[in-house]
Coordinates of C-alpha atoms in Angstrom, one line a residue:
X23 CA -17.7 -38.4 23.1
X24 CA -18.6 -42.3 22.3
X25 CA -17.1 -43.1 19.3
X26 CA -20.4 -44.0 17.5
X27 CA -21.8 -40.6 18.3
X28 CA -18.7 -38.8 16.2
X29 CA -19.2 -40.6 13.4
X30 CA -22.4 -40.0 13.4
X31 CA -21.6 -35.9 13.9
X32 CA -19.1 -36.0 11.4
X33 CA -21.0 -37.5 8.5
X34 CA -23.8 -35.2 9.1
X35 CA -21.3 -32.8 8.8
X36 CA -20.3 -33.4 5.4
X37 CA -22.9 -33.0 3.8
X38 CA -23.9 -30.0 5.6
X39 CA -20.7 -28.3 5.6
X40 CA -20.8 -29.2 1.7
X41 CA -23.3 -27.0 1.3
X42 CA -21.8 -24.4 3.2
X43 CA -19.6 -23.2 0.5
X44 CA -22.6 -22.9 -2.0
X45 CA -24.1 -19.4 -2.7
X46 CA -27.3 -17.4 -3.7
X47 CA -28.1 -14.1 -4.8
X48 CA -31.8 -13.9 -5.9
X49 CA -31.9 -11.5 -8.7
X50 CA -28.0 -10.0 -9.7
X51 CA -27.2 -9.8 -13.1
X52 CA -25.2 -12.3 -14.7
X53 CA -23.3 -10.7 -17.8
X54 CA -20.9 -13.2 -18.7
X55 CA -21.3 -16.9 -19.8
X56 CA -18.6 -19.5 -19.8
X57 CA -16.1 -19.6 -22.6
X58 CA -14.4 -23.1 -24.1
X59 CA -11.4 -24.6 -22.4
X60 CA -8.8 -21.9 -23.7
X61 CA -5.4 -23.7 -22.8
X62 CA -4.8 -27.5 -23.6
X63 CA -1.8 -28.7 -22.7
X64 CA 1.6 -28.8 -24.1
X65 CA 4.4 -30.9 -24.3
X66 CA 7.5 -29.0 -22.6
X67 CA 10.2 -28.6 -24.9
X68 CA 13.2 -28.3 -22.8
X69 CA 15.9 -30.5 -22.8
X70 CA 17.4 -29.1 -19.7
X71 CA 15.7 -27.9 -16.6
X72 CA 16.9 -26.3 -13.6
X73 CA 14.6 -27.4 -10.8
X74 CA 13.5 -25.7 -7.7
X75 CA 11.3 -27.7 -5.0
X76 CA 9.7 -25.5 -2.4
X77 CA 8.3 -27.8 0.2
X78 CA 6.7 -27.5 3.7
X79 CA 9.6 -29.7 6.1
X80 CA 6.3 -30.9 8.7
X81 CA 4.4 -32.0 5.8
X82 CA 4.4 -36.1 5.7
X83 CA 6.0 -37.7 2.3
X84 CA 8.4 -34.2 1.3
X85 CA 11.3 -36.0 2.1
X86 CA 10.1 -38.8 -0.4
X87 CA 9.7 -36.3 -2.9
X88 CA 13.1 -34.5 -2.4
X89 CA 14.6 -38.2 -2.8
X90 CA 12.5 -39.0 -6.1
X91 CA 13.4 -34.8 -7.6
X92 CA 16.8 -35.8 -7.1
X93 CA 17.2 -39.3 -8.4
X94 CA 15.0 -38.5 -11.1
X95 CA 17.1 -35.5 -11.7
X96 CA 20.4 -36.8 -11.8
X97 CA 19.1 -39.4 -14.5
X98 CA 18.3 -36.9 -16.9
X99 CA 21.2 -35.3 -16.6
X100 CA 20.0 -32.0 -15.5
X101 CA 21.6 -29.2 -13.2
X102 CA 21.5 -30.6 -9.1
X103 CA 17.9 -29.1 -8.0
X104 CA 17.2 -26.5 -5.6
X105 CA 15.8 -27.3 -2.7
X106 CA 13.7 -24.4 -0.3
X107 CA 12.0 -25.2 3.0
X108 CA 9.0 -22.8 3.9
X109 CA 8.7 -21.6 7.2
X110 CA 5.9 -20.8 10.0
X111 CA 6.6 -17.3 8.9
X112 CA 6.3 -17.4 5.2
X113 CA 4.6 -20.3 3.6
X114 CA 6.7 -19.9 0.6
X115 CA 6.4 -16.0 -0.8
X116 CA 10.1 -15.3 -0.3
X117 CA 11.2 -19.1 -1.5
X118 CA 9.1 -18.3 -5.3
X119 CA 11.5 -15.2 -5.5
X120 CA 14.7 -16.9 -4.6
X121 CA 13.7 -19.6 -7.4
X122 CA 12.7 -16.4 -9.9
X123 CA 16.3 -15.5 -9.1
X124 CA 17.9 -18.8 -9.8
X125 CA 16.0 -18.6 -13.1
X126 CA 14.4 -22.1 -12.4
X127 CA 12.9 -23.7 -15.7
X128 CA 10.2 -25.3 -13.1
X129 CA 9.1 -24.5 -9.7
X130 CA 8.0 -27.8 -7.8
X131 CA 5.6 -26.9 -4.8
X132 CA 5.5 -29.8 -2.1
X133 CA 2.4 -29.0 0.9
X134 CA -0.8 -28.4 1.0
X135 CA -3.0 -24.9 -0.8
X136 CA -1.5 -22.5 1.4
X137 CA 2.0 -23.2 0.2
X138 CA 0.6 -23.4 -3.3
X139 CA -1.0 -20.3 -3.5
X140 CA 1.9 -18.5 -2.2
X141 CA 4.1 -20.0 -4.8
X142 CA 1.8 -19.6 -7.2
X143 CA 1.0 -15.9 -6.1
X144 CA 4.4 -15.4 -7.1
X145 CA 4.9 -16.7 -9.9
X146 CA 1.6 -15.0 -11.6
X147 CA 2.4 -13.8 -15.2
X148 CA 6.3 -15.0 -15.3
X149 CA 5.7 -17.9 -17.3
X150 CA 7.5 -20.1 -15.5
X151 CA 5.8 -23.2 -14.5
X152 CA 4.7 -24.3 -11.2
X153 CA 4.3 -28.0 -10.3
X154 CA 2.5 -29.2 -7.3
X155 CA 3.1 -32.5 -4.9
X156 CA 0.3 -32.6 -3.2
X157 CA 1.1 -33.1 0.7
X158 CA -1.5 -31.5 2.2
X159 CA -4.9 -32.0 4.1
X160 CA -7.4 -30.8 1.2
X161 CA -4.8 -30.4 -1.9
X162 CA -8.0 -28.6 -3.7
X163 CA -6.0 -27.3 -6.5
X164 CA -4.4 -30.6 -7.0
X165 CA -7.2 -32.2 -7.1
X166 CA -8.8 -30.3 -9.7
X167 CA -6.0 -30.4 -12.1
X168 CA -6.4 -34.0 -12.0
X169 CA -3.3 -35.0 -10.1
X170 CA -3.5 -38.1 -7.7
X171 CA -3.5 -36.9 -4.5
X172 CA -2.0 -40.0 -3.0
X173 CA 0.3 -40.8 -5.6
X174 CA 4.1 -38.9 -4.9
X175 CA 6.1 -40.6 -7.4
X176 CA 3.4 -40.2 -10.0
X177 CA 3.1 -36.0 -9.3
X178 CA 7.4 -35.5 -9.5
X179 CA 7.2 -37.6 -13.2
X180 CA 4.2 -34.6 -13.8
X181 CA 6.5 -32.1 -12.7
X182 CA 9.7 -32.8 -14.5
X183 CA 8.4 -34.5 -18.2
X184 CA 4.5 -33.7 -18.0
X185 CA 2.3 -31.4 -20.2
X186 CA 1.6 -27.9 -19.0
X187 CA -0.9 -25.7 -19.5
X188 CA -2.5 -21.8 -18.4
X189 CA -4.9 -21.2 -15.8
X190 CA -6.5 -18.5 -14.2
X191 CA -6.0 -16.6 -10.6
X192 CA -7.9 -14.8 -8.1
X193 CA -7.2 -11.4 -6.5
X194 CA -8.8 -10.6 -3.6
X195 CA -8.4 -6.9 -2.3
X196 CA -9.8 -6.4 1.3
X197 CA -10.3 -3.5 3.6
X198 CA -10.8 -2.8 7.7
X199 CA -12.7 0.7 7.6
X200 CA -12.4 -0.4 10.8
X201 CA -8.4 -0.3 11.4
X202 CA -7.3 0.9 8.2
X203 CA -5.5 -2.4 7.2
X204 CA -5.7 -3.2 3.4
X205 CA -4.4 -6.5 2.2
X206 CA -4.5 -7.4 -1.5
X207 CA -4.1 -11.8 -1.5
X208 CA -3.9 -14.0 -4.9
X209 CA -6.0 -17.5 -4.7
X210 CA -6.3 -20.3 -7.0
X211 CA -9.4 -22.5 -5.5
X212 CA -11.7 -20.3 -3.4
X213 CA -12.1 -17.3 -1.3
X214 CA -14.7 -16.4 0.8
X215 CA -16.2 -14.0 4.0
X216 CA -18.6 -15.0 6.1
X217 CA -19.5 -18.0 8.0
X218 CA -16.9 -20.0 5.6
X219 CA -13.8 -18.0 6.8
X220 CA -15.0 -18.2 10.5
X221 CA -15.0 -22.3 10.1
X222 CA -11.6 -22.4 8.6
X223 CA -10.4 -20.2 11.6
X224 CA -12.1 -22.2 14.1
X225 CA -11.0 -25.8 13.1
X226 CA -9.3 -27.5 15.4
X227 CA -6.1 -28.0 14.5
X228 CA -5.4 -31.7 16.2
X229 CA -8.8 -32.9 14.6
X230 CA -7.6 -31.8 11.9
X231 CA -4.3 -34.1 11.7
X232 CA -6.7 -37.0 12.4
X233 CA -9.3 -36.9 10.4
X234 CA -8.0 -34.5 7.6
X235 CA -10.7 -32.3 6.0
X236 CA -13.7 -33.4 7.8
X237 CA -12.3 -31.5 10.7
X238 CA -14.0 -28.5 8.7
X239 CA -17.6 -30.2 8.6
X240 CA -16.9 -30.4 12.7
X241 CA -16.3 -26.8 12.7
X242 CA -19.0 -26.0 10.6
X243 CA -21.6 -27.9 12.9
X244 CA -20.5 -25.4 15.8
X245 CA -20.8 -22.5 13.3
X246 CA -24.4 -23.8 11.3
X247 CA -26.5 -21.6 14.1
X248 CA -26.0 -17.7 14.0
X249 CA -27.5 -14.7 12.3
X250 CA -26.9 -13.6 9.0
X251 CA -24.5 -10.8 8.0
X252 CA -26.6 -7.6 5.7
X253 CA -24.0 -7.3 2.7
X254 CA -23.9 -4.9 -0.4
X255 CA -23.2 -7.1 -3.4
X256 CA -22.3 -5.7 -7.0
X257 CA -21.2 -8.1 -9.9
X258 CA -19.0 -6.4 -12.6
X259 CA -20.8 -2.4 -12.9
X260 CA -24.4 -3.5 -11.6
X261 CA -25.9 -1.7 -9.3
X262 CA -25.2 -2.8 -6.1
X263 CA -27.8 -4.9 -4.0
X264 CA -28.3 -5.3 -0.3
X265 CA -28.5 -9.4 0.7
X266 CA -28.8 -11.1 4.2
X267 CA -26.1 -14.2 4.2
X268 CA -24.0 -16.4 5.7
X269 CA -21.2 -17.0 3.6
X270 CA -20.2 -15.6 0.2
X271 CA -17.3 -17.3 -2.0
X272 CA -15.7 -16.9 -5.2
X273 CA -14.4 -19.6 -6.9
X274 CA -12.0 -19.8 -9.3
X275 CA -12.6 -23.8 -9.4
X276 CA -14.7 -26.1 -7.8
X277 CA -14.0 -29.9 -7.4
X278 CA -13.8 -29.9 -3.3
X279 CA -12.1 -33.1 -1.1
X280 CA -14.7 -36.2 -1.0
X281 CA -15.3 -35.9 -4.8
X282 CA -18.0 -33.0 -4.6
X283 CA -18.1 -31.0 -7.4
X284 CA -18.8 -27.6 -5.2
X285 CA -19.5 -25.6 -7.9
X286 CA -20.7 -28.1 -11.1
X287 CA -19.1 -27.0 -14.8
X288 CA -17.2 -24.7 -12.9
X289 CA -13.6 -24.1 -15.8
X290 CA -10.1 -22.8 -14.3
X291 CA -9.3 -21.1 -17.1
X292 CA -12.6 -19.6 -18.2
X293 CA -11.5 -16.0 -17.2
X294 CA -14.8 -15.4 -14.8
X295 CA -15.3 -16.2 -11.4
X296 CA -18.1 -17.9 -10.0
X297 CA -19.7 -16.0 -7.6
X298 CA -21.7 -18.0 -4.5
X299 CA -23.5 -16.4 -1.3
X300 CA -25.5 -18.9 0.6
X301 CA -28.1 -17.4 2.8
X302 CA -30.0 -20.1 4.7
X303 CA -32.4 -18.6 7.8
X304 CA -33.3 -22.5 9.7
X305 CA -31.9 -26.1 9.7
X306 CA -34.4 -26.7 7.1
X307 CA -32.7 -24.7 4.6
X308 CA -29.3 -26.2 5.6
X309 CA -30.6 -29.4 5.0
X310 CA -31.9 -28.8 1.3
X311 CA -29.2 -27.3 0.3
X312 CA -27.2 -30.7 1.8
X313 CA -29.7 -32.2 -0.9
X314 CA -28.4 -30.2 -3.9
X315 CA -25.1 -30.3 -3.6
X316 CA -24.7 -34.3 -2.6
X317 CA -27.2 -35.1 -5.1
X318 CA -26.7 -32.5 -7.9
X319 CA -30.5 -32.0 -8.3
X320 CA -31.0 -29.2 -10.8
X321 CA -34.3 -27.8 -9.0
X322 CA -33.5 -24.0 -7.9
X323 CA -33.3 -23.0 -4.5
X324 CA -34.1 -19.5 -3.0
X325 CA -31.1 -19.9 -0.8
X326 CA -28.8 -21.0 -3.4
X327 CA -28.3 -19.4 -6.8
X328 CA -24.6 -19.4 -9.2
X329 CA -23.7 -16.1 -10.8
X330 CA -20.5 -15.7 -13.1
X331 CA -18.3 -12.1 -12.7
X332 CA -14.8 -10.5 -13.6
X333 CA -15.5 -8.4 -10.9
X334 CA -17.2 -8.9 -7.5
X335 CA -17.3 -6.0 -4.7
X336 CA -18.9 -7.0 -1.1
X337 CA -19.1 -3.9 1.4
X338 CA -20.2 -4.3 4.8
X339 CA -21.1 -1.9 7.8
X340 CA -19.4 -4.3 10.7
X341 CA -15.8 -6.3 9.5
X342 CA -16.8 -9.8 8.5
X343 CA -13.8 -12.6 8.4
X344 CA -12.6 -13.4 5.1
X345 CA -10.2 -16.6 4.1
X346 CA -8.5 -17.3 0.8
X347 CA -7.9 -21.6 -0.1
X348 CA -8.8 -22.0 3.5
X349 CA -6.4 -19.2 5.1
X350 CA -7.5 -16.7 7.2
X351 CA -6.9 -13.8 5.7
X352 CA -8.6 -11.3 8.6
X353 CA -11.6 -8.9 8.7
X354 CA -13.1 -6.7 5.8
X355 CA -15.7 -4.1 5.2
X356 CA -14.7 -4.0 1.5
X357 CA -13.8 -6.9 -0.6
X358 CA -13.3 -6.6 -3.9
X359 CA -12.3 -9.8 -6.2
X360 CA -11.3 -10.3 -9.9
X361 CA -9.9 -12.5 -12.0
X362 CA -6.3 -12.6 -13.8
X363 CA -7.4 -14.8 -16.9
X364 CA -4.5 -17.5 -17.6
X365 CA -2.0 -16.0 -14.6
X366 CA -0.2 -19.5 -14.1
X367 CA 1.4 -21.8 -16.3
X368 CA 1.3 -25.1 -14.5
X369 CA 2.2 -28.8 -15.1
X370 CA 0.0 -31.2 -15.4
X371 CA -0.9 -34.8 -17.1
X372 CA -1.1 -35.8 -20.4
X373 CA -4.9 -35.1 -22.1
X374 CA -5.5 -38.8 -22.4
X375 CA -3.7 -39.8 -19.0
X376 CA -5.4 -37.7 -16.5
X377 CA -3.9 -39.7 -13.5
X378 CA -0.3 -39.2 -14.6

């Protein structure tokens, strides 16, 4: 393909696979309205701190960190960190409990949001902090905790001497009537079934280590044509309602890669999830909903509508994929999501120093 014509595809595809992970449900209640910021941050108050950093080895810059966690580390005088490498197997479930059992005063996560969320999976509820180096392709969560993505040395001074503060999690319970499999899966940014989890399975991967996170709009292109899926949908006790869509997503945040805000006002710590089914039937409707979310227009769209749930329960008759911060996570008849409200303490910048 000329070189011209993929740039071409590929910023189309931005701003159509932007609008891919925005949602609408014509008429479901909505019982709950935003609460305040809960959780400012704090200053740590720890003059020692055993360190653990959990890092994906392939992951460009995570020897850089290692070097800067240890220098800086040594300075102050603190206990010789830990360091855990994840694995193809296990992107870092089994390295959060060997840190639990170290008693680490602050777990340091070096990769992208699938290492993150399996750290921070872990780590839900102990009250030990999690820190993040961002090192991956999309670094969502990262991103929306105000961390500079492309600054290493600035995210290890967060970790080790930064503020820190609560935030909530996502628990996503899925179900194969099909099989019989039943998975239950923590996420911090967004999970989803539908057309969203069938681009995240479909991206290619090589693509993907060129261009980063517009592989995704490339895979959403291939995916933008195909029917849409009949889906029971039932926020909090509702009655349940039947909806034709393409994707549906809950987000727990919603600041996406190229400075989108996905899911405007959206809070981490809020305690609700926002709830987003998008439902377009022609290219037409793909296109104005490319509108809305590039140019944050506040007319209302048929196809596009936010609702704000505890509690979210999607049955289906045939499995539909699901994916959880850009995993696949496998097929479902039954999903049900909910939020922990402040599950993970996390570091993070100063209030009036947001870039570290």
């Amino acid at each position: 393909m000329p070189t011209e014509i993929l740039v071409v595809v590929i910023v189309a595809a931005v701003l159509l696979a932007a609008a891919v992970s925005w949602l609408g449900v014509r008429k479901l209640a909505q019982k709950h309205t935003r609460s305040a910021v809960g959780d400012s941050p704090h200053k740590i108050h720890l003059a020692r701190q055993q360190v653990v950093f959990i890092y994906n080895p392939t992951k460009n810059g995570a020897e850089d960190a290692k070097t800067l966690i240890a220098r800086s580390v040594s300075k102050a005088d603190w206990p010789r960190p830990i360091f855990l490498e994840t694995t193809a197997e296990d992107p870092g479930l089994a390295m959060a409990m060997a840190a639990l059992e170290a008693r680490a005063d602050v777990v340091i996560v070096g990769g992208g949001d699938g290492t993150v969320r399996a750290v921070a999976q872990t780590l839900r509820h102990t009250e030990v902090p999690m820190a993040i180096i961002p090192l991956g392709t999309g670094n969502l969560l990262a991103r929306n905790l105000n961390l500079d993505v492309t600054d290493i040395a600035g995210s290890v001074q967060i970790a080790l001497f930064g503020h820190q503060r609560h935030i909530d999690a996502g628990l996503m319970e899925i179900e194969d009537g099909v099989t019989g499999a039943v998975a239950k899966h923590s996420f911090m940014v967004i999970a989803g079934l539908g057309m969203d989890a069938e681009i995240m399975g479909d991206t290619n991967s090589k693509l993907k280590e060129h261009v980063g996170w517009l592989a995704y709009s490339e895979a959403g292109l291939r995916h933008m044509a195909g029917p849409r899926k009949k889906v029971s949908i039932a926020l909090d006790d509702e009655p349940a309602q039947q909806r034709k869509v393409r994707s549906v997503l809950f987000a727990n945040c919603g600041l996406v890669p190229g400075g989108i805000d996905f899911v405007p006002n959206a809070l981490i710590d809020d305690g609700v999830l926002d709830v987003v089914v998008i439902s377009p039937r022609s290219a037409l409707g793909w296109l104005a909903m490319a509108g809305k979310v590039v140019f944050q227009h506040k007319n209302h769209l048929p196809v596009i509508n936010f609702y704000r749930s505890k509690n979210v329960t999607i049955r289906t008759v045939l499995p539909v994929e699901t994916q959880i911060d850009g995993d696949p996570s496998g097929p479902a008849t039954q999903v049900k999501v909910s939020v922990e409200h402040k599950a993970v303490l996390v570091r993070v910048a100063a209030p009036n120093n947001p870039a570290g």
